[in-house]
Amino acid sequence: EDQVTQSPEALRLQEGESSSLNCSYTVSGLRGLFWYRQDPGKGPEFLFTLYSAGEEKEKERLKATLTKKESFLHITAPKPEDSATYLCAVQAMNSNSGYALNFGKGTSLLVTP
Amino acid sequence: GAGVSQSPSNKVTEKGKDVELRCDPISGHTALYWYRQRLGQGLEFLIYFQGNSAPDKSGLPSDRFSAERTGESVSTLTIQRTQQEDSAVYLCASSGGAGLNTQYFGPGTRLTVL
């Protein structure tokens, strides 16, 4: 069974304090791994898609990396506006649910001034 | 240029009542997905529509849940005889097509069953 586990569940950082969020996954065949950001009361906002091990993508203070077993979302010098829940999801090659995404529970990030 | 829209944004209903939730996908997107997000849980897949193909209903939790889509436009998720465990945020997403295309989410409908 495909599984996505995110850690930590919650993370508190001071402004400027860099850190990484982890997404571990088991999937029969990875079609793609997705990162989303979700603010309270809103729908998930797309950040990145990674397709194969070794791939990296960057956007402002965020950088996502992928290995065969996990993905990291690195946050460099975070600002308070980076506070949100970050969701990781995988899309499996042979999913019984077509092209549906299988989500982790998310990491709630709080960045304090 | 609008994104995915959903209505209502909030719905409070009594146990046993039926509810209908609406999703307007991004114009031109052929694929549409419904997910459910319960408190403290990850998003759960419910149903997937791709063009005029038969929908993938494999995620629907019971026969009280059903969904329809008219062509490549609006979709309606219906929950009959609502139960308290149906309380959740119901999210709709659309993408340009099947496969790797990015799914863009709407703001969700928060359903509370009293």
Coordinates of N, CA and C in Angstrom, one line a residue:
Chain A
E1 N 0.8 -1.2 0.0 CA 0.0 0.0 0.0 C 0.9 1.3 0.0
D2 N 0.5 2.2 -0.8 CA 1.3 3.5 -0.9 C 1.1 4.3 0.4
Q3 N 2.2 4.8 0.9 CA 2.2 5.6 2.1 C 3.0 6.9 2.0
V4 N 2.6 7.9 2.6 CA 3.3 9.2 2.6 C 3.4 9.7 4.0
T5 N 4.6 9.9 4.6 CA 4.7 10.3 6.0 C 5.5 11.6 6.0
Q6 N 5.0 12.6 6.6 CA 5.7 13.9 6.7 C 6.2 14.1 8.2
S7 N 7.4 14.7 8.3 CA 7.9 15.0 9.6 C 8.7 16.3 9.5
P8 N 8.8 17.1 10.6 CA 8.0 16.9 11.8 C 6.5 17.3 11.5
E9 N 5.6 17.0 12.5 CA 4.2 17.4 12.4 C 4.1 18.9 12.5
A10 N 5.0 19.5 13.3 CA 5.0 20.9 13.5 C 6.4 21.4 13.7
L11 N 6.7 22.6 13.3 CA 8.0 23.2 13.3 C 7.9 24.7 13.6
R12 N 8.6 25.1 14.6 CA 8.6 26.6 14.9 C 10.1 27.1 14.6
L13 N 10.2 28.1 13.8 CA 11.5 28.7 13.5 C 11.5 30.2 13.8
Q14 N 12.7 30.7 14.1 CA 12.8 32.1 14.1 C 13.1 32.6 12.7
E15 N 12.7 33.8 12.5 CA 13.0 34.4 11.2 C 14.5 34.3 10.8
G16 N 14.8 33.8 9.6 CA 16.2 33.7 9.2 C 16.8 32.3 9.6
E17 N 16.1 31.5 10.4 CA 16.6 30.2 10.8 C 16.3 29.1 9.8
S18 N 17.2 28.7 9.0 CA 16.9 27.7 7.9 C 16.7 26.3 8.5
S19 N 15.9 25.5 7.7 CA 15.5 24.2 8.2 C 15.0 23.4 7.0
S20 N 14.7 22.1 7.3 CA 14.1 21.2 6.2 C 13.0 20.5 6.7
L21 N 12.0 20.2 5.8 CA 10.8 19.4 6.1 C 11.0 18.1 5.3
N22 N 10.6 17.0 5.9 CA 10.8 15.7 5.3 C 9.5 15.1 4.8
C23 N 9.6 14.4 3.7 CA 8.5 13.6 3.2 C 9.0 12.2 2.8
S24 N 8.7 11.2 3.6 CA 9.1 9.8 3.2 C 7.9 9.1 2.5
Y25 N 8.2 8.4 1.5 CA 7.1 7.7 0.8 C 7.5 6.3 0.4
T26 N 6.4 5.5 0.3 CA 6.6 4.1 -0.3 C 5.5 4.1 -1.4
V27 N 5.9 3.7 -2.6 CA 4.9 3.7 -3.7 C 5.4 2.6 -4.7
S28 N 4.5 1.9 -5.3 CA 4.9 0.9 -6.2 C 5.7 1.4 -7.4
G29 N 5.4 2.5 -7.8 CA 6.1 3.2 -8.9 C 5.8 4.6 -8.9
L30 N 6.8 5.5 -8.8 CA 6.5 6.9 -8.6 C 6.2 7.6 -10.0
R31 N 5.1 8.2 -10.1 CA 4.8 9.0 -11.3 C 5.3 10.4 -11.1
G32 N 5.0 10.9 -9.8 CA 5.4 12.3 -9.5 C 5.2 12.6 -8.0
L33 N 6.0 13.5 -7.5 CA 5.9 13.9 -6.1 C 5.6 15.4 -6.1
F34 N 4.6 15.8 -5.3 CA 4.1 17.2 -5.4 C 4.3 17.8 -4.0
W35 N 4.6 19.1 -4.0 CA 4.6 19.9 -2.7 C 3.6 21.0 -2.9
Y36 N 2.7 21.2 -1.9 CA 1.7 22.2 -1.8 C 1.9 23.0 -0.5
R37 N 1.5 24.2 -0.5 CA 1.4 25.1 0.7 C -0.1 25.3 0.9
Q38 N -0.5 25.2 2.2 CA -1.9 25.5 2.6 C -2.0 26.4 3.7
D39 N -2.6 27.6 3.5 CA -2.9 28.6 4.5 C -4.2 28.2 5.2
P40 N -4.4 28.7 6.4 CA -5.7 28.4 7.1 C -6.9 28.8 6.3
G41 N -7.9 27.9 6.2 CA -9.1 28.3 5.5 C -9.0 28.4 4.0
K42 N -7.9 27.9 3.5 CA -7.8 28.0 2.0 C -7.4 26.6 1.4
G43 N -7.5 26.5 0.1 CA -7.1 25.3 -0.5 C -5.6 25.2 -0.7
P44 N -5.1 24.0 -1.0 CA -3.6 23.9 -1.2 C -3.2 24.7 -2.4
E45 N -2.0 25.3 -2.3 CA -1.4 26.1 -3.4 C -0.2 25.3 -3.9
F46 N -0.2 25.1 -5.2 CA 0.9 24.3 -5.8 C 2.3 25.0 -5.7
L47 N 3.3 24.2 -5.3 CA 4.6 24.7 -5.2 C 5.5 24.0 -6.3
F48 N 5.7 22.7 -6.2 CA 6.7 22.0 -7.0 C 6.1 20.6 -7.4
T49 N 6.6 20.1 -8.6 CA 6.5 18.7 -8.9 C 7.9 18.2 -9.2
L50 N 8.2 17.0 -8.6 CA 9.5 16.3 -8.9 C 9.2 14.9 -9.5
Y51 N 9.9 14.5 -10.5 CA 9.6 13.3 -11.2 C 10.6 12.2 -11.0
S52 N 11.9 12.5 -10.7 CA 12.8 11.4 -10.6 C 13.9 11.7 -9.6
A53 N 14.5 10.7 -9.0 CA 15.5 10.9 -8.0 C 16.7 11.7 -8.5
G54 N 17.1 12.6 -7.7 CA 18.2 13.6 -8.0 C 17.7 14.9 -8.5
E55 N 16.4 15.0 -8.8 CA 15.8 16.2 -9.3 C 15.7 17.3 -8.2
E56 N 15.9 18.5 -8.5 CA 15.8 19.6 -7.5 C 15.0 20.8 -8.2
K57 N 14.2 21.5 -7.4 CA 13.5 22.7 -7.9 C 13.5 23.7 -6.9
E58 N 13.6 25.0 -7.3 CA 13.7 26.1 -6.4 C 12.7 27.2 -6.7
K59 N 12.2 27.8 -5.7 CA 11.3 29.0 -5.8 C 11.5 29.9 -4.6
E60 N 12.1 31.0 -4.8 CA 12.4 32.0 -3.8 C 13.2 31.3 -2.7
R61 N 12.6 31.2 -1.4 CA 13.4 30.7 -0.3 C 13.2 29.2 -0.2
L62 N 12.5 28.6 -1.1 CA 12.2 27.1 -1.0 C 13.0 26.3 -2.1
K63 N 13.4 25.2 -1.7 CA 14.1 24.2 -2.6 C 13.6 22.8 -2.3
A64 N 13.2 22.1 -3.3 CA 12.7 20.8 -3.1 C 13.6 19.8 -3.8
T65 N 13.9 18.7 -3.0 CA 14.8 17.7 -3.6 C 14.1 16.3 -3.5
L66 N 14.6 15.3 -4.3 CA 13.9 14.0 -4.3 C 15.0 12.9 -4.4
T67 N 14.8 11.9 -3.5 CA 15.5 10.6 -3.6 C 14.5 9.5 -3.9
K68 N 15.0 8.3 -3.9 CA 14.1 7.2 -4.2 C 13.2 6.9 -3.0
K69 N 13.5 7.4 -1.9 CA 12.6 7.1 -0.7 C 12.0 8.3 0.0
E70 N 12.6 9.5 -0.3 CA 12.1 10.7 0.4 C 12.3 12.0 -0.4
S71 N 11.6 13.0 0.1 CA 11.8 14.3 -0.5 C 12.0 15.3 0.7
F72 N 12.8 16.3 0.4 CA 13.0 17.4 1.4 C 12.6 18.7 0.8
L73 N 12.0 19.5 1.7 CA 11.7 20.9 1.3 C 12.5 21.8 2.2
H74 N 13.5 22.4 1.6 CA 14.5 23.2 2.4 C 14.0 24.6 2.4
I75 N 14.0 25.2 3.5 CA 13.6 26.6 3.6 C 14.7 27.4 4.1
T76 N 15.2 28.4 3.3 CA 16.4 29.2 3.6 C 16.0 30.5 4.1
A77 N 16.5 30.9 5.2 CA 16.2 32.2 5.8 C 14.7 32.6 5.8
P78 N 13.9 31.8 6.4 CA 12.4 32.0 6.3 C 12.0 33.3 6.9
K79 N 10.8 33.7 6.4 CA 10.2 34.9 6.9 C 8.8 34.6 7.5
P80 N 8.2 35.4 8.3 CA 6.9 35.1 8.9 C 5.9 34.7 7.9
E81 N 5.9 35.3 6.7 CA 4.9 35.0 5.6 C 5.1 33.6 5.1
D82 N 6.1 32.9 5.4 CA 6.3 31.5 5.0 C 5.5 30.5 6.0
S83 N 4.9 31.1 7.0 CA 4.2 30.3 8.0 C 2.9 29.7 7.2
A84 N 2.8 28.4 7.3 CA 1.7 27.7 6.6 C 1.9 26.2 6.9
T85 N 0.9 25.4 6.4 CA 1.1 24.0 6.4 C 1.6 23.5 5.0
Y86 N 2.6 22.7 5.0 CA 3.2 22.3 3.8 C 2.8 20.8 3.6
L87 N 2.2 20.5 2.4 CA 1.7 19.2 2.1 C 2.6 18.5 1.1
C88 N 2.8 17.3 1.2 CA 3.5 16.4 0.3 C 2.5 15.4 -0.3
A89 N 2.6 15.1 -1.6 CA 1.7 14.1 -2.1 C 2.4 13.4 -3.2
V90 N 2.1 12.1 -3.4 CA 2.6 11.3 -4.5 C 1.5 10.8 -5.4
Q91 N 1.9 10.7 -6.7 CA 1.1 10.1 -7.7 C 1.8 8.9 -8.2
A92 N 1.0 7.7 -8.0 CA 1.6 6.4 -8.3 C 1.4 6.0 -9.7
M93 N 2.3 5.2 -10.3 CA 2.2 4.7 -11.6 C 1.0 3.8 -11.8
N94 N 0.8 2.9 -10.8 CA -0.2 1.8 -10.9 C -1.2 2.0 -9.8
S95 N -1.6 3.2 -9.6 CA -2.6 3.5 -8.5 C -4.0 2.9 -8.9
N96 N -4.7 2.4 -7.9 CA -6.1 2.0 -8.2 C -7.0 3.2 -8.3
S97 N -6.5 4.4 -8.0 CA -7.3 5.6 -8.1 C -6.9 6.5 -9.2
G98 N -6.6 5.9 -10.3 CA -6.2 6.7 -11.5 C -5.1 7.6 -11.2
Y99 N -5.3 8.9 -11.4 CA -4.3 9.9 -11.2 C -4.4 10.7 -9.9
A100 N -5.1 10.1 -9.0 CA -5.3 10.8 -7.7 C -4.0 11.0 -6.9
L101 N -3.9 12.0 -6.1 CA -2.8 12.2 -5.3 C -3.0 11.6 -3.9
N102 N -1.9 11.0 -3.4 CA -1.9 10.4 -2.0 C -1.1 11.4 -1.1
F103 N -1.8 12.0 -0.2 CA -1.2 13.1 0.6 C -0.7 12.6 1.9
G104 N 0.4 13.2 2.4 CA 0.7 13.1 3.8 C -0.1 14.1 4.7
K105 N 0.1 14.0 6.0 CA -0.7 14.8 6.9 C -0.2 16.3 7.0
G106 N 0.9 16.5 6.5 CA 1.4 17.9 6.4 C 2.4 18.2 7.6
T107 N 3.1 19.3 7.4 CA 4.0 19.9 8.4 C 3.5 21.3 8.6
S108 N 3.1 21.7 9.9 CA 2.7 23.0 10.2 C 3.9 23.8 10.6
L109 N 4.2 24.8 9.8 CA 5.4 25.7 10.0 C 5.0 27.0 10.5
L110 N 5.6 27.4 11.6 CA 5.4 28.8 12.2 C 6.7 29.5 12.2
V111 N 6.8 30.6 11.6 CA 8.0 31.4 11.6 C 7.8 32.7 12.4
T112 N 8.5 32.9 13.4 CA 8.3 34.1 14.3 C 9.3 35.1 14.0
P113 N 8.9 36.4 14.2 CA 9.9 37.5 13.9 C 11.0 37.6 14.9
Chain B
G1 N -9.5 33.8 -16.6 CA -8.3 33.5 -15.8 C -8.6 33.1 -14.4
A2 N -9.9 32.9 -14.0 CA -10.2 32.5 -12.7 C -9.7 31.1 -12.4
G3 N -9.5 30.9 -11.1 CA -9.1 29.6 -10.6 C -10.3 28.7 -10.4
V4 N -10.1 27.6 -9.6 CA -11.2 26.7 -9.3 C -12.0 27.4 -8.2
S5 N -13.3 27.4 -8.4 CA -14.2 28.0 -7.4 C -15.2 26.9 -6.9
Q6 N -15.5 27.1 -5.6 CA -16.4 26.1 -5.0 C -17.5 26.9 -4.2
S7 N -18.7 26.2 -4.1 CA -19.7 26.8 -3.4 C -20.6 25.8 -2.7
P8 N -21.2 26.0 -1.6 CA -20.9 27.2 -0.7 C -19.5 27.1 -0.1
S9 N -19.1 28.2 0.5 CA -17.8 28.1 1.3 C -18.0 27.4 2.6
N10 N -19.2 27.6 3.2 CA -19.5 26.9 4.4 C -20.9 26.3 4.4
K11 N -21.1 25.2 4.9 CA -22.5 24.6 5.0 C -22.6 23.9 6.3
V12 N -23.7 24.3 7.0 CA -24.1 23.6 8.3 C -25.4 22.9 8.0
T13 N -25.4 21.6 8.4 CA -26.7 20.9 8.1 C -26.9 20.0 9.3
E14 N -28.1 19.4 9.3 CA -28.5 18.5 10.4 C -28.3 17.1 10.0
K15 N -27.9 16.2 10.9 CA -27.8 14.8 10.6 C -29.0 14.3 9.9
G16 N -28.8 13.5 8.8 CA -29.9 12.9 8.0 C -30.3 13.7 6.8
K17 N -29.9 15.0 6.7 CA -30.2 15.8 5.6 C -29.2 15.5 4.4
D18 N -29.7 15.8 3.2 CA -28.8 15.7 2.0 C -28.2 17.1 1.7
V19 N -26.9 17.0 1.2 CA -26.3 18.3 0.8 C -25.7 18.1 -0.6
E20 N -25.6 19.3 -1.2 CA -24.9 19.3 -2.6 C -23.8 20.4 -2.5
L21 N -22.6 20.0 -3.0 CA -21.5 20.9 -3.0 C -21.1 21.0 -4.5
R22 N -20.7 22.3 -4.9 CA -20.5 22.6 -6.3 C -19.0 22.9 -6.5
C23 N -18.5 22.5 -7.7 CA -17.2 22.9 -8.1 C -17.2 23.4 -9.5
D24 N -16.6 24.6 -9.8 CA -16.4 25.1 -11.1 C -14.9 25.0 -11.4
P25 N -14.4 24.1 -12.3 CA -13.0 24.0 -12.6 C -12.5 25.1 -13.4
I26 N -11.1 25.1 -13.5 CA -10.5 26.1 -14.4 C -11.0 25.8 -15.9
S27 N -11.3 26.8 -16.6 CA -11.8 26.7 -17.9 C -10.8 25.9 -18.8
G28 N -11.3 24.9 -19.5 CA -10.4 24.1 -20.4 C -9.8 22.9 -19.7
H29 N -9.8 22.8 -18.4 CA -9.3 21.7 -17.7 C -10.2 20.5 -17.9
T30 N -9.6 19.4 -18.3 CA -10.4 18.2 -18.6 C -10.6 17.3 -17.4
A31 N -9.7 17.3 -16.5 CA -9.7 16.4 -15.3 C -10.2 17.2 -14.1
L32 N -11.0 16.5 -13.3 CA -11.5 17.1 -12.1 C -11.5 16.1 -11.0
Y33 N -11.1 16.5 -9.8 CA -11.0 15.6 -8.6 C -11.7 16.2 -7.4
W34 N -12.3 15.3 -6.6 CA -12.8 15.7 -5.3 C -12.0 15.0 -4.2
Y35 N -11.6 15.8 -3.2 CA -10.9 15.2 -2.0 C -11.7 15.7 -0.7
R36 N -11.4 15.0 0.3 CA -12.0 15.3 1.6 C -10.8 15.5 2.6
Q37 N -10.9 16.5 3.5 CA -9.9 16.8 4.4 C -10.5 16.9 5.8
R38 N -10.3 15.9 6.6 CA -10.9 15.9 7.9 C -9.8 16.4 8.9
L39 N -10.3 16.9 10.0 CA -9.4 17.6 11.0 C -8.3 16.6 11.4
G40 N -7.0 17.1 11.2 CA -5.9 16.3 11.7 C -5.5 15.2 10.7
Q41 N -6.2 15.1 9.6 CA -5.9 14.0 8.6 C -5.4 14.6 7.3
G42 N -4.8 13.8 6.5 CA -4.4 14.2 5.2 C -5.6 14.2 4.2
L43 N -5.4 14.8 3.1 CA -6.5 14.8 2.1 C -6.7 13.4 1.6
E44 N -8.0 13.1 1.5 CA -8.4 11.7 1.0 C -9.1 11.9 -0.4
F45 N -8.6 11.1 -1.3 CA -9.2 11.1 -2.6 C -10.6 10.5 -2.6
L46 N -11.6 11.2 -3.3 CA -12.9 10.7 -3.4 C -13.3 10.2 -4.8
I47 N -13.2 11.0 -5.8 CA -13.6 10.7 -7.1 C -12.9 11.5 -8.1
Y48 N -12.8 10.9 -9.4 CA -12.0 11.6 -10.4 C -12.8 11.5 -11.7
F49 N -12.9 12.6 -12.4 CA -13.5 12.7 -13.7 C -12.4 13.1 -14.8
Q50 N -12.4 12.4 -15.9 CA -11.5 12.8 -17.0 C -12.3 12.8 -18.3
G51 N -12.6 14.0 -18.8 CA -13.3 14.2 -20.0 C -14.6 13.5 -20.0
N52 N -14.9 12.7 -21.0 CA -16.2 12.0 -21.1 C -16.1 10.6 -20.7
S53 N -14.9 10.2 -20.1 CA -14.8 8.8 -19.6 C -15.6 8.6 -18.3
A54 N -15.8 7.3 -18.1 CA -16.5 6.9 -16.8 C -15.7 7.4 -15.6
P55 N -16.3 8.0 -14.6 CA -15.5 8.5 -13.5 C -14.9 7.3 -12.7
D56 N -13.8 7.6 -12.0 CA -13.2 6.7 -11.1 C -13.7 7.0 -9.7
K57 N -14.6 6.1 -9.2 CA -15.3 6.3 -7.9 C -14.7 5.6 -6.8
S58 N -13.5 5.1 -7.0 CA -12.9 4.1 -6.0 C -12.7 4.7 -4.6
G59 N -12.6 6.0 -4.5 CA -12.4 6.7 -3.2 C -13.6 7.0 -2.4
L60 N -14.8 6.9 -3.0 CA -16.0 7.2 -2.3 C -16.2 6.3 -1.1
P61 N -16.4 6.9 0.1 CA -16.4 6.1 1.3 C -17.7 5.2 1.5
S62 N -18.8 5.6 0.9 CA -20.0 4.8 1.1 C -21.0 5.2 -0.1
D63 N -22.1 4.4 -0.2 CA -23.0 4.7 -1.3 C -23.9 6.0 -1.0
R64 N -23.6 6.6 0.1 CA -24.3 7.9 0.4 C -23.7 9.0 -0.4
F65 N -22.5 8.8 -0.9 CA -21.7 9.8 -1.6 C -21.9 9.5 -3.1
S66 N -22.1 10.6 -3.9 CA -22.1 10.5 -5.3 C -21.7 11.8 -5.9
A67 N -21.3 11.8 -7.2 CA -20.9 13.0 -7.9 C -21.2 12.9 -9.3
E68 N -21.5 14.1 -9.9 CA -21.8 14.2 -11.3 C -20.9 15.3 -11.9
R69 N -20.7 15.2 -13.2 CA -20.0 16.3 -13.9 C -20.7 16.4 -15.3
T70 N -21.0 17.6 -15.7 CA -21.5 17.8 -17.0 C -20.4 18.2 -18.0
G71 N -20.1 17.2 -18.9 CA -19.1 17.4 -19.8 C -17.8 17.8 -19.2
E72 N -17.2 18.9 -19.5 CA -15.9 19.3 -18.9 C -16.1 20.5 -18.1
S73 N -17.3 20.6 -17.5 CA -17.5 21.9 -16.7 C -17.9 21.5 -15.2
V74 N -18.9 22.1 -14.7 CA -19.3 22.0 -13.3 C -19.4 20.6 -12.8
S75 N -19.1 20.4 -11.6 CA -19.3 19.1 -10.9 C -20.0 19.3 -9.6
T76 N -20.9 18.4 -9.3 CA -21.6 18.4 -8.0 C -21.4 17.2 -7.2
L77 N -21.0 17.3 -6.0 CA -20.8 16.2 -5.0 C -22.0 16.2 -4.1
T78 N -22.7 15.1 -4.0 CA -23.9 15.0 -3.2 C -23.7 14.0 -2.1
I79 N -24.0 14.4 -0.9 CA -23.9 13.5 0.2 C -25.4 13.3 0.8
Q80 N -25.9 12.1 0.7 CA -27.2 11.8 1.2 C -27.2 11.4 2.7
R81 N -28.2 11.7 3.4 CA -28.4 11.2 4.8 C -27.1 11.5 5.6
T82 N -26.7 12.7 5.6 CA -25.4 13.1 6.2 C -25.3 12.6 7.7
Q83 N -24.0 12.2 8.0 CA -23.7 11.8 9.3 C -22.6 12.7 9.9
Q84 N -22.4 12.7 11.2 CA -21.5 13.6 11.8 C -20.1 13.4 11.3
E85 N -19.8 12.1 11.0 CA -18.4 11.8 10.5 C -18.2 12.4 9.1
D86 N -19.2 12.9 8.5 CA -19.0 13.5 7.2 C -18.5 14.9 7.3
S87 N -18.5 15.5 8.5 CA -18.0 16.8 8.7 C -16.5 16.9 8.3
A88 N -16.2 17.8 7.4 CA -14.9 17.9 6.8 C -14.8 19.1 5.9
V89 N -13.7 19.4 5.4 CA -13.5 20.3 4.2 C -13.5 19.5 3.0
Y90 N -14.3 19.8 2.0 CA -14.4 19.1 0.7 C -13.7 20.0 -0.3
L91 N -12.6 19.5 -0.9 CA -11.8 20.2 -1.8 C -12.0 19.7 -3.2
C92 N -12.0 20.5 -4.2 CA -12.1 20.2 -5.6 C -10.8 20.7 -6.3
A93 N -10.3 19.9 -7.2 CA -9.1 20.3 -8.0 C -9.3 20.0 -9.4
S94 N -8.7 20.7 -10.3 CA -8.7 20.4 -11.7 C -7.4 20.4 -12.3
S95 N -7.2 19.7 -13.4 CA -5.9 19.7 -14.1 C -6.2 19.7 -15.6
G96 N -5.1 20.0 -16.4 CA -5.3 20.1 -17.8 C -5.6 18.8 -18.5
G97 N -5.3 17.7 -17.8 CA -5.5 16.4 -18.4 C -5.0 15.3 -17.4
A98 N -5.1 14.1 -17.8 CA -4.7 13.0 -17.0 C -3.2 12.9 -16.8
G99 N -2.7 12.1 -15.9 CA -1.3 11.9 -15.8 C -0.6 13.0 -14.9
L100 N 0.4 13.6 -15.4 CA 1.3 14.3 -14.6 C 0.9 15.8 -14.4
N101 N -0.1 16.2 -15.1 CA -0.5 17.6 -15.0 C -0.9 18.0 -13.6
T102 N -0.4 19.2 -13.2 CA -0.6 19.7 -11.9 C -2.0 19.9 -11.6
Q103 N -2.4 19.5 -10.4 CA -3.8 19.7 -9.9 C -3.9 21.0 -9.1
Y104 N -4.8 21.9 -9.5 CA -5.0 23.2 -8.9 C -6.3 23.1 -8.1
F105 N -6.2 23.5 -6.8 CA -7.3 23.3 -5.9 C -8.1 24.6 -5.7
G106 N -9.4 24.4 -5.4 CA -10.3 25.4 -5.0 C -10.2 25.7 -3.5
P107 N -10.9 26.7 -3.0 CA -10.8 27.0 -1.6 C -11.5 26.1 -0.6
G108 N -12.3 25.2 -1.2 CA -13.0 24.2 -0.3 C -14.3 24.6 0.2
T109 N -15.1 23.6 0.6 CA -16.4 23.8 1.3 C -16.3 23.2 2.6
R110 N -16.5 23.9 3.7 CA -16.4 23.4 5.0 C -17.8 22.9 5.4
L111 N -18.0 21.6 5.6 CA -19.3 21.0 5.9 C -19.3 20.6 7.4
T112 N -20.3 21.1 8.1 CA -20.5 20.7 9.5 C -21.8 20.1 9.6
V113 N -21.8 18.8 10.1 CA -23.1 18.1 10.3 C -23.4 18.0 11.8
L114 N -24.5 18.6 12.2 CA -24.8 18.7 13.7 C -25.6 17.5 14.1

